[in-house]
């Protein structure tokens, strides 16, 4: 099991650095359709585009999975073809070892770089990718470029790799993946992230000059309120401005300032949540959980969250439906999460009794 965790962690750290390449640095593969002339005529995001969330910084990219519906789809057309990219020639910043999301800020010239060890503010104006400020996550030591480079270097043996990784990331390196994964930027340019079961909110020290640095605005430890969960698995913002945090065993509703837990909802005892949640403009919170029993039924449900309070009443529009997903050994957790999110939206108009 230890080797499996380490292998999984090392696979993920391919996202260790953020890189930016212009079109001039991307060359089409001679053997592929690399003329770059054809584009996708109808981007997926245009087929089923959620209503913009007024509490997020931008319509797209201000939250993990790109929007409140968690579709992983974006409206920008992508050139069709096979292209070769030399990352060594790209502008780059180092952080991590996990860099899952770069958030759109309230300014088109800057983005928030969200990683497992820090929060960064990135200048992207005029094609740049330049880190102008950074701040560590609560209780997390920021890794140096030298440390991160050692992790991804060639290693002669598994034991050598294991020693390098554990020396830098600690005896449980897989826990690096539990930080900074589900993140968002709100309409006032606050960036939200997690360090284990601590939710944190960051802001610029001086909004008029990002180079003055990033400040930890507030943090709240949720360990005693997550119904015995081992880790957090999601965070999103409702359309009326409340933060919904998902843990393995239930949901919490917080105010934006992270000073108050406004409500909570425990999952049924036979269920466990392993992926994030979807939000709609009418207060719907869509949750897809797995059975704790192998081969058991998962639960898909729509909760209603308005004014910081959760309702499970069918009269308010809530519903739940049990489902069985056949899971083969080669299907990854991320694939299953995508299947579950698709099922949620397919069931969005379905209502069954509690």
Tab-separated table of C-alpha atoms in Angstrom:
chain	number	residue	atom	x	y	z
A	1	UNK	CA	0.000	0.000	0.000
A	2	UNK	CA	2.845	2.402	0.841
A	3	UNK	CA	4.393	1.863	-2.582
A	4	UNK	CA	1.040	2.472	-4.289
A	5	UNK	CA	0.577	5.769	-2.439
A	6	UNK	CA	4.080	6.889	-3.305
A	7	UNK	CA	3.652	5.945	-6.950
A	8	UNK	CA	0.375	7.860	-7.145
A	9	UNK	CA	1.942	10.902	-5.518
A	10	UNK	CA	4.873	10.887	-7.932
A	11	UNK	CA	2.511	10.644	-10.908
A	12	UNK	CA	0.694	13.758	-9.764
A	13	UNK	CA	3.787	15.912	-9.346
A	14	UNK	CA	4.088	16.288	-13.075
A	15	UNK	CA	2.116	19.454	-12.291
A	16	UNK	CA	4.926	20.671	-10.033
A	17	UNK	CA	5.626	23.850	-11.961
A	18	UNK	CA	3.374	26.294	-13.729
A	19	UNK	CA	4.483	26.963	-17.284
A	20	UNK	CA	3.391	29.352	-19.992
A	21	UNK	CA	4.274	29.028	-23.672
A	22	UNK	CA	3.318	31.335	-26.495
A	23	UNK	CA	2.118	29.978	-29.825
A	24	UNK	CA	5.572	30.755	-31.253
A	25	UNK	CA	7.118	28.190	-28.915
A	26	UNK	CA	4.704	25.422	-29.941
A	27	UNK	CA	5.508	23.524	-33.087
A	28	UNK	CA	3.092	21.135	-34.824
A	29	UNK	CA	4.195	17.526	-35.112
A	30	UNK	CA	5.101	16.648	-38.660
A	31	UNK	CA	3.244	13.406	-38.372
A	32	UNK	CA	-0.009	14.863	-37.035
A	33	UNK	CA	-2.700	17.320	-38.010
A	34	UNK	CA	-0.643	20.228	-36.827
A	35	UNK	CA	-1.578	22.956	-39.274
A	36	UNK	CA	-3.499	24.655	-36.455
A	37	UNK	CA	-6.148	25.943	-38.884
A	38	UNK	CA	-9.167	23.965	-37.686
A	39	UNK	CA	-10.863	24.623	-34.375
A	40	UNK	CA	-13.666	23.057	-32.404
A	41	UNK	CA	-16.761	24.743	-33.831
A	42	UNK	CA	-18.895	24.389	-30.705
A	43	UNK	CA	-16.926	24.279	-27.429
A	44	UNK	CA	-18.423	21.957	-24.843
A	45	UNK	CA	-18.888	24.850	-22.432
A	46	UNK	CA	-21.277	26.475	-24.918
A	47	UNK	CA	-23.432	23.358	-25.103
A	48	UNK	CA	-24.286	23.333	-21.392
A	49	UNK	CA	-23.071	26.543	-19.820
A	50	UNK	CA	-24.078	27.264	-16.218
A	51	UNK	CA	-25.345	30.676	-15.227
A	52	UNK	CA	-22.444	32.922	-14.165
A	53	UNK	CA	-22.003	32.999	-10.398
A	54	UNK	CA	-22.023	36.656	-9.276
A	55	UNK	CA	-19.936	35.791	-6.212
A	56	UNK	CA	-16.985	34.447	-8.207
A	57	UNK	CA	-14.293	36.660	-9.719
A	58	UNK	CA	-14.955	35.557	-13.294
A	59	UNK	CA	-17.434	33.401	-15.190
A	60	UNK	CA	-14.754	30.777	-15.865
A	61	UNK	CA	-11.538	29.626	-14.153
A	62	UNK	CA	-12.294	31.192	-10.753
A	63	UNK	CA	-12.968	27.787	-9.180
A	64	UNK	CA	-11.595	24.263	-9.454
A	65	UNK	CA	-13.301	22.455	-12.371
A	66	UNK	CA	-13.731	25.891	-13.997
A	67	UNK	CA	-17.326	26.809	-13.008
A	68	UNK	CA	-20.047	26.260	-10.418
A	69	UNK	CA	-21.435	23.283	-12.346
A	70	UNK	CA	-17.984	21.653	-12.155
A	71	UNK	CA	-18.119	20.731	-15.858
A	72	UNK	CA	-14.353	20.855	-16.525
A	73	UNK	CA	-15.322	22.632	-19.765
A	74	UNK	CA	-14.270	26.066	-21.003
A	75	UNK	CA	-15.510	28.268	-23.834
A	76	UNK	CA	-12.161	29.148	-25.416
A	77	UNK	CA	-11.610	27.323	-28.691
A	78	UNK	CA	-8.560	25.056	-28.786
A	79	UNK	CA	-6.516	24.482	-31.915
A	80	UNK	CA	-6.889	21.006	-33.330
A	81	UNK	CA	-3.709	19.034	-33.906
A	82	UNK	CA	-0.684	17.419	-32.310
A	83	UNK	CA	1.956	19.846	-31.066
A	84	UNK	CA	5.414	19.545	-29.542
A	85	UNK	CA	6.231	21.798	-26.587
A	86	UNK	CA	9.665	22.274	-25.060
A	87	UNK	CA	8.821	23.155	-21.465
A	88	UNK	CA	12.409	24.213	-20.792
A	89	UNK	CA	11.810	27.199	-23.089
A	90	UNK	CA	8.603	28.266	-21.355
A	91	UNK	CA	8.240	30.809	-18.578
A	92	UNK	CA	7.866	28.891	-15.341
A	93	UNK	CA	7.294	29.208	-11.606
A	94	UNK	CA	7.992	26.467	-9.063
A	95	UNK	CA	5.704	25.368	-6.239
A	96	UNK	CA	3.960	22.274	-5.036
A	97	UNK	CA	4.525	19.461	-5.537
A	98	UNK	CA	0.879	19.674	-6.649
A	99	UNK	CA	-0.387	22.623	-8.736
A	100	UNK	CA	-3.948	21.710	-9.630
A	101	UNK	CA	-5.530	25.052	-10.474
A	102	UNK	CA	-4.577	28.566	-11.556
A	103	UNK	CA	-7.502	30.826	-10.693
A	104	UNK	CA	-8.817	33.797	-12.636
A	105	UNK	CA	-8.683	36.873	-10.419
A	106	UNK	CA	-10.789	39.999	-10.677
A	107	UNK	CA	-8.112	41.458	-12.980
A	108	UNK	CA	-7.474	40.151	-16.508
A	109	UNK	CA	-3.759	40.816	-15.935
A	110	UNK	CA	-3.331	38.535	-12.912
A	111	UNK	CA	-4.160	35.009	-11.767
A	112	UNK	CA	-3.886	33.227	-8.435
A	113	UNK	CA	-1.473	30.284	-8.492
A	114	UNK	CA	-2.883	27.682	-6.093
A	115	UNK	CA	-0.654	24.809	-5.020
A	116	UNK	CA	-0.179	22.332	-2.203
A	117	UNK	CA	2.380	24.508	-0.384
A	118	UNK	CA	1.539	28.125	-1.204
A	119	UNK	CA	-0.647	30.769	-2.785
A	120	UNK	CA	0.950	32.918	-5.505
A	121	UNK	CA	-0.084	35.973	-7.474
A	122	UNK	CA	0.928	35.775	-11.119
A	123	UNK	CA	1.319	38.588	-13.627
A	124	UNK	CA	0.021	37.266	-16.968
A	125	UNK	CA	-0.134	40.570	-18.824
A	126	UNK	CA	1.368	40.723	-22.312
A	127	UNK	CA	1.924	36.973	-22.405
A	128	UNK	CA	4.039	36.889	-19.235
A	129	UNK	CA	3.966	34.354	-16.429
A	130	UNK	CA	5.719	36.109	-13.545
A	131	UNK	CA	5.169	35.464	-9.862
A	132	UNK	CA	4.983	38.829	-8.095
A	133	UNK	CA	3.972	37.631	-4.605
A	134	UNK	CA	3.520	34.434	-2.616
A	135	UNK	CA	2.482	33.197	0.835
A	136	UNK	CA	2.714	29.752	2.407
A	137	UNK	CA	-0.325	27.712	3.400
A	138	UNK	CA	-1.049	27.474	7.149
A	139	UNK	CA	1.340	24.989	8.743
A	140	UNK	CA	2.963	24.100	5.390
A	141	UNK	CA	6.615	24.808	4.594
A	142	UNK	CA	7.113	26.139	1.076
A	143	UNK	CA	9.358	23.868	-0.973
A	144	UNK	CA	12.391	25.263	-2.750
A	145	UNK	CA	13.012	24.835	-6.462
A	146	UNK	CA	15.992	22.652	-5.575
A	147	UNK	CA	13.797	20.323	-3.493
A	148	UNK	CA	11.141	20.083	-6.181
A	149	UNK	CA	13.770	19.423	-8.838
A	150	UNK	CA	15.219	16.583	-6.755
A	151	UNK	CA	11.818	14.918	-6.558
A	152	UNK	CA	11.350	14.785	-10.320
A	153	UNK	CA	14.956	13.851	-11.130
A	154	UNK	CA	15.837	10.387	-12.410
A	155	UNK	CA	16.256	7.840	-9.634
A	156	UNK	CA	18.074	4.528	-10.013
A	157	UNK	CA	15.859	2.561	-7.627
A	158	UNK	CA	12.529	2.762	-5.876
A	159	UNK	CA	14.285	2.971	-2.508
A	160	UNK	CA	16.280	5.963	-3.709
A	161	UNK	CA	13.117	7.668	-4.927
A	162	UNK	CA	11.303	6.830	-1.687
A	163	UNK	CA	14.065	8.340	0.442
A	164	UNK	CA	14.182	11.526	-1.647
A	165	UNK	CA	10.432	12.037	-1.547
A	166	UNK	CA	9.975	11.282	2.155
A	167	UNK	CA	12.981	13.408	3.120
A	168	UNK	CA	11.317	16.390	1.427
A	169	UNK	CA	7.597	15.742	1.913
A	170	UNK	CA	7.622	13.728	5.134
A	171	UNK	CA	6.731	10.129	6.025
A	172	UNK	CA	3.283	10.377	4.391
A	173	UNK	CA	4.035	12.181	1.100
A	174	UNK	CA	0.598	11.399	-0.309
A	175	UNK	CA	-0.820	13.975	2.110
A	176	UNK	CA	0.627	16.679	-0.135
A	177	UNK	CA	-2.353	15.990	-2.373
A	178	UNK	CA	-4.766	16.926	0.440
A	179	UNK	CA	-3.790	20.618	0.299
A	180	UNK	CA	-4.827	23.329	-2.142
A	181	UNK	CA	-6.934	21.180	-4.444
A	182	UNK	CA	-10.420	22.706	-4.258
A	183	UNK	CA	-9.966	26.429	-4.450
A	184	UNK	CA	-11.801	29.537	-5.614
A	185	UNK	CA	-11.511	33.298	-6.025
A	186	UNK	CA	-14.478	35.470	-5.112
A	187	UNK	CA	-15.771	38.752	-6.523
A	188	UNK	CA	-13.649	40.777	-4.092
A	189	UNK	CA	-10.451	38.956	-5.122
A	190	UNK	CA	-10.166	36.839	-1.976
A	191	UNK	CA	-8.580	33.455	-2.730
A	192	UNK	CA	-9.825	30.443	-0.737
A	193	UNK	CA	-7.885	27.230	-0.253
A	194	UNK	CA	-7.283	24.462	2.266
A	195	UNK	CA	-4.356	23.024	4.189
A	196	UNK	CA	-5.615	19.690	5.422
A	197	UNK	CA	-8.815	20.499	7.317
A	198	UNK	CA	-7.994	24.193	7.652
A	199	UNK	CA	-9.817	26.523	5.281
A	200	UNK	CA	-7.943	29.743	4.589
A	201	UNK	CA	-8.691	33.026	2.831
A	202	UNK	CA	-5.955	35.182	1.287
A	203	UNK	CA	-5.899	38.736	-0.050
A	204	UNK	CA	-3.446	41.198	-1.514
A	205	UNK	CA	-1.764	43.438	1.056
A	206	UNK	CA	-2.234	46.316	-1.369
A	207	UNK	CA	-4.769	45.765	-4.181
A	208	UNK	CA	-3.181	48.622	-6.134
A	209	UNK	CA	0.296	47.080	-6.005
A	210	UNK	CA	0.378	43.245	-5.916
A	211	UNK	CA	4.148	43.302	-5.383
A	212	UNK	CA	3.495	44.465	-1.822
A	213	UNK	CA	2.623	40.867	-1.006
A	214	UNK	CA	-0.158	38.451	-0.024
A	215	UNK	CA	-1.753	38.308	3.411
A	216	UNK	CA	-3.528	35.460	5.176
A	217	UNK	CA	-6.853	37.187	5.838
A	218	UNK	CA	-8.447	34.479	7.982
A	219	UNK	CA	-8.386	30.744	8.643
A	220	UNK	CA	-10.647	28.261	10.381
A	221	UNK	CA	-9.931	24.705	11.478
A	222	UNK	CA	-12.821	22.392	10.667
A	223	UNK	CA	-11.523	19.134	12.158
A	224	UNK	CA	-14.109	18.998	14.953
A	225	UNK	CA	-17.025	19.702	12.602
A	226	UNK	CA	-16.498	17.324	9.654
A	227	UNK	CA	-18.181	14.279	11.219
A	228	UNK	CA	-14.952	12.326	11.636
A	229	UNK	CA	-13.711	12.929	8.090
A	230	UNK	CA	-10.042	12.358	7.314
A	231	UNK	CA	-9.819	15.108	4.718
A	232	UNK	CA	-11.742	17.804	2.837
A	233	UNK	CA	-12.779	16.955	-0.710
A	234	UNK	CA	-14.373	20.103	-2.135
A	235	UNK	CA	-15.292	23.766	-1.763
A	236	UNK	CA	-17.615	26.028	-3.714
A	237	UNK	CA	-19.540	29.306	-3.420
A	238	UNK	CA	-23.320	29.504	-3.547
A	239	UNK	CA	-25.055	32.039	-5.761
A	240	UNK	CA	-26.008	34.006	-2.635
A	241	UNK	CA	-22.463	34.199	-1.289
A	242	UNK	CA	-21.914	31.369	1.191
A	243	UNK	CA	-18.993	28.938	1.156
A	244	UNK	CA	-19.934	25.252	1.054
A	245	UNK	CA	-17.133	22.906	2.092
A	246	UNK	CA	-17.353	19.186	1.400
A	247	UNK	CA	-15.657	16.586	3.567
A	248	UNK	CA	-15.712	12.807	3.287
A	249	UNK	CA	-18.586	12.463	5.732
A	250	UNK	CA	-20.627	15.605	5.245
A	251	UNK	CA	-20.977	19.248	4.224
A	252	UNK	CA	-20.421	22.525	6.051
A	253	UNK	CA	-21.712	26.003	5.188
A	254	UNK	CA	-19.467	28.912	6.196
A	255	UNK	CA	-19.714	32.651	5.826
A	256	UNK	CA	-17.260	34.208	3.365
A	257	UNK	CA	-15.166	35.698	6.164
A	258	UNK	CA	-14.542	32.175	7.528
A	259	UNK	CA	-15.597	33.226	11.002
A	260	UNK	CA	-18.837	31.252	11.336
A	261	UNK	CA	-20.037	27.731	10.563
A	262	UNK	CA	-23.607	28.504	9.549
A	263	UNK	CA	-24.924	24.976	9.035
A	264	UNK	CA	-23.861	21.383	8.452
A	265	UNK	CA	-25.178	18.189	6.906
A	266	UNK	CA	-23.889	14.676	7.687
A	267	UNK	CA	-23.982	12.065	4.940
A	268	UNK	CA	-25.777	8.797	5.707
A	269	UNK	CA	-23.421	6.544	7.670
A	270	UNK	CA	-23.054	4.089	4.788
A	271	UNK	CA	-21.859	6.797	2.363
A	272	UNK	CA	-18.506	8.500	1.741
A	273	UNK	CA	-17.793	11.517	-0.459
A	274	UNK	CA	-14.615	11.467	-2.572
A	275	UNK	CA	-15.156	14.320	-5.042
A	276	UNK	CA	-16.413	17.884	-5.085
A	277	UNK	CA	-19.963	19.187	-5.338
A	278	UNK	CA	-21.984	21.193	-7.880
A	279	UNK	CA	-24.004	24.353	-7.275
A	280	UNK	CA	-26.838	25.892	-9.277
A	281	UNK	CA	-28.321	29.379	-9.240
A	282	UNK	CA	-31.443	28.292	-7.322
A	283	UNK	CA	-29.634	27.017	-4.242
A	284	UNK	CA	-29.225	23.443	-5.446
A	285	UNK	CA	-26.206	21.592	-4.064
A	286	UNK	CA	-25.560	18.353	-5.959
A	287	UNK	CA	-23.704	15.632	-4.065
A	288	UNK	CA	-22.583	12.231	-5.423
A	289	UNK	CA	-21.305	9.863	-2.744
A	290	UNK	CA	-20.086	6.280	-2.797
A	291	UNK	CA	-21.192	3.316	-0.727
A	292	UNK	CA	-18.748	2.246	1.967
A	293	UNK	CA	-19.688	-1.338	1.141
A	294	UNK	CA	-18.039	-2.859	-1.951
A	295	UNK	CA	-20.725	-3.238	-4.602
A	296	UNK	CA	-23.175	-1.164	-2.563
A	297	UNK	CA	-25.364	1.627	-3.854
A	298	UNK	CA	-24.063	5.136	-4.134
A	299	UNK	CA	-26.281	8.101	-3.342
A	300	UNK	CA	-26.961	11.071	-5.572
A	301	UNK	CA	-28.793	13.915	-3.941
A	302	UNK	CA	-29.775	17.511	-4.333
A	303	UNK	CA	-29.723	19.593	-1.186
A	304	UNK	CA	-30.990	23.164	-1.010
A	305	UNK	CA	-28.770	25.835	0.504
A	306	UNK	CA	-30.219	29.319	0.892
A	307	UNK	CA	-29.165	32.080	3.270
A	308	UNK	CA	-26.520	29.751	4.695
A	309	UNK	CA	-28.962	27.012	5.706
A	310	UNK	CA	-29.270	23.501	4.242
A	311	UNK	CA	-32.661	21.917	3.544
A	312	UNK	CA	-33.368	18.279	2.699
A	313	UNK	CA	-37.083	18.913	2.220
A	314	UNK	CA	-38.681	17.790	-1.015
A	315	UNK	CA	-40.984	20.781	-0.706
A	316	UNK	CA	-37.934	23.014	-1.129
A	317	UNK	CA	-36.786	21.068	-4.187
A	318	UNK	CA	-34.432	18.554	-2.582
A	319	UNK	CA	-34.274	14.924	-3.727
A	320	UNK	CA	-32.135	11.830	-3.531
A	321	UNK	CA	-31.664	8.739	-5.665
A	322	UNK	CA	-29.623	5.615	-5.070
A	323	UNK	CA	-27.500	4.330	-7.904
A	324	UNK	CA	-25.131	1.484	-8.608
A	325	UNK	CA	-22.034	2.228	-10.680
A	326	UNK	CA	-20.151	-0.769	-12.008
A	327	UNK	CA	-16.534	-0.046	-11.203
A	328	UNK	CA	-13.793	-1.940	-12.995
A	329	UNK	CA	-10.250	-2.107	-11.685
A	330	UNK	CA	-8.884	0.158	-14.417
A	331	UNK	CA	-11.300	3.050	-13.828
A	332	UNK	CA	-9.626	5.878	-11.928
A	333	UNK	CA	-11.168	7.927	-9.120
A	334	UNK	CA	-11.175	11.010	-11.340
A	335	UNK	CA	-13.029	9.103	-14.073
A	336	UNK	CA	-15.609	7.937	-11.566
A	337	UNK	CA	-15.979	11.482	-10.240
A	338	UNK	CA	-16.710	12.723	-13.755
A	339	UNK	CA	-19.265	9.940	-14.284
A	340	UNK	CA	-20.962	10.871	-11.022
A	341	UNK	CA	-21.126	14.568	-11.930
A	342	UNK	CA	-22.668	13.704	-15.295
A	343	UNK	CA	-25.226	11.518	-13.546
A	344	UNK	CA	-26.092	14.359	-11.199
A	345	UNK	CA	-26.986	16.709	-14.007
A	346	UNK	CA	-28.899	13.963	-15.821
A	347	UNK	CA	-30.976	13.573	-12.666
A	348	UNK	CA	-31.308	17.297	-12.028
A	349	UNK	CA	-35.040	17.271	-12.776
A	350	UNK	CA	-35.671	13.977	-10.977
A	351	UNK	CA	-37.162	14.054	-7.521
A	352	UNK	CA	-37.651	11.107	-5.232
A	353	UNK	CA	-38.847	10.944	-1.639
A	354	UNK	CA	-36.460	11.201	1.253
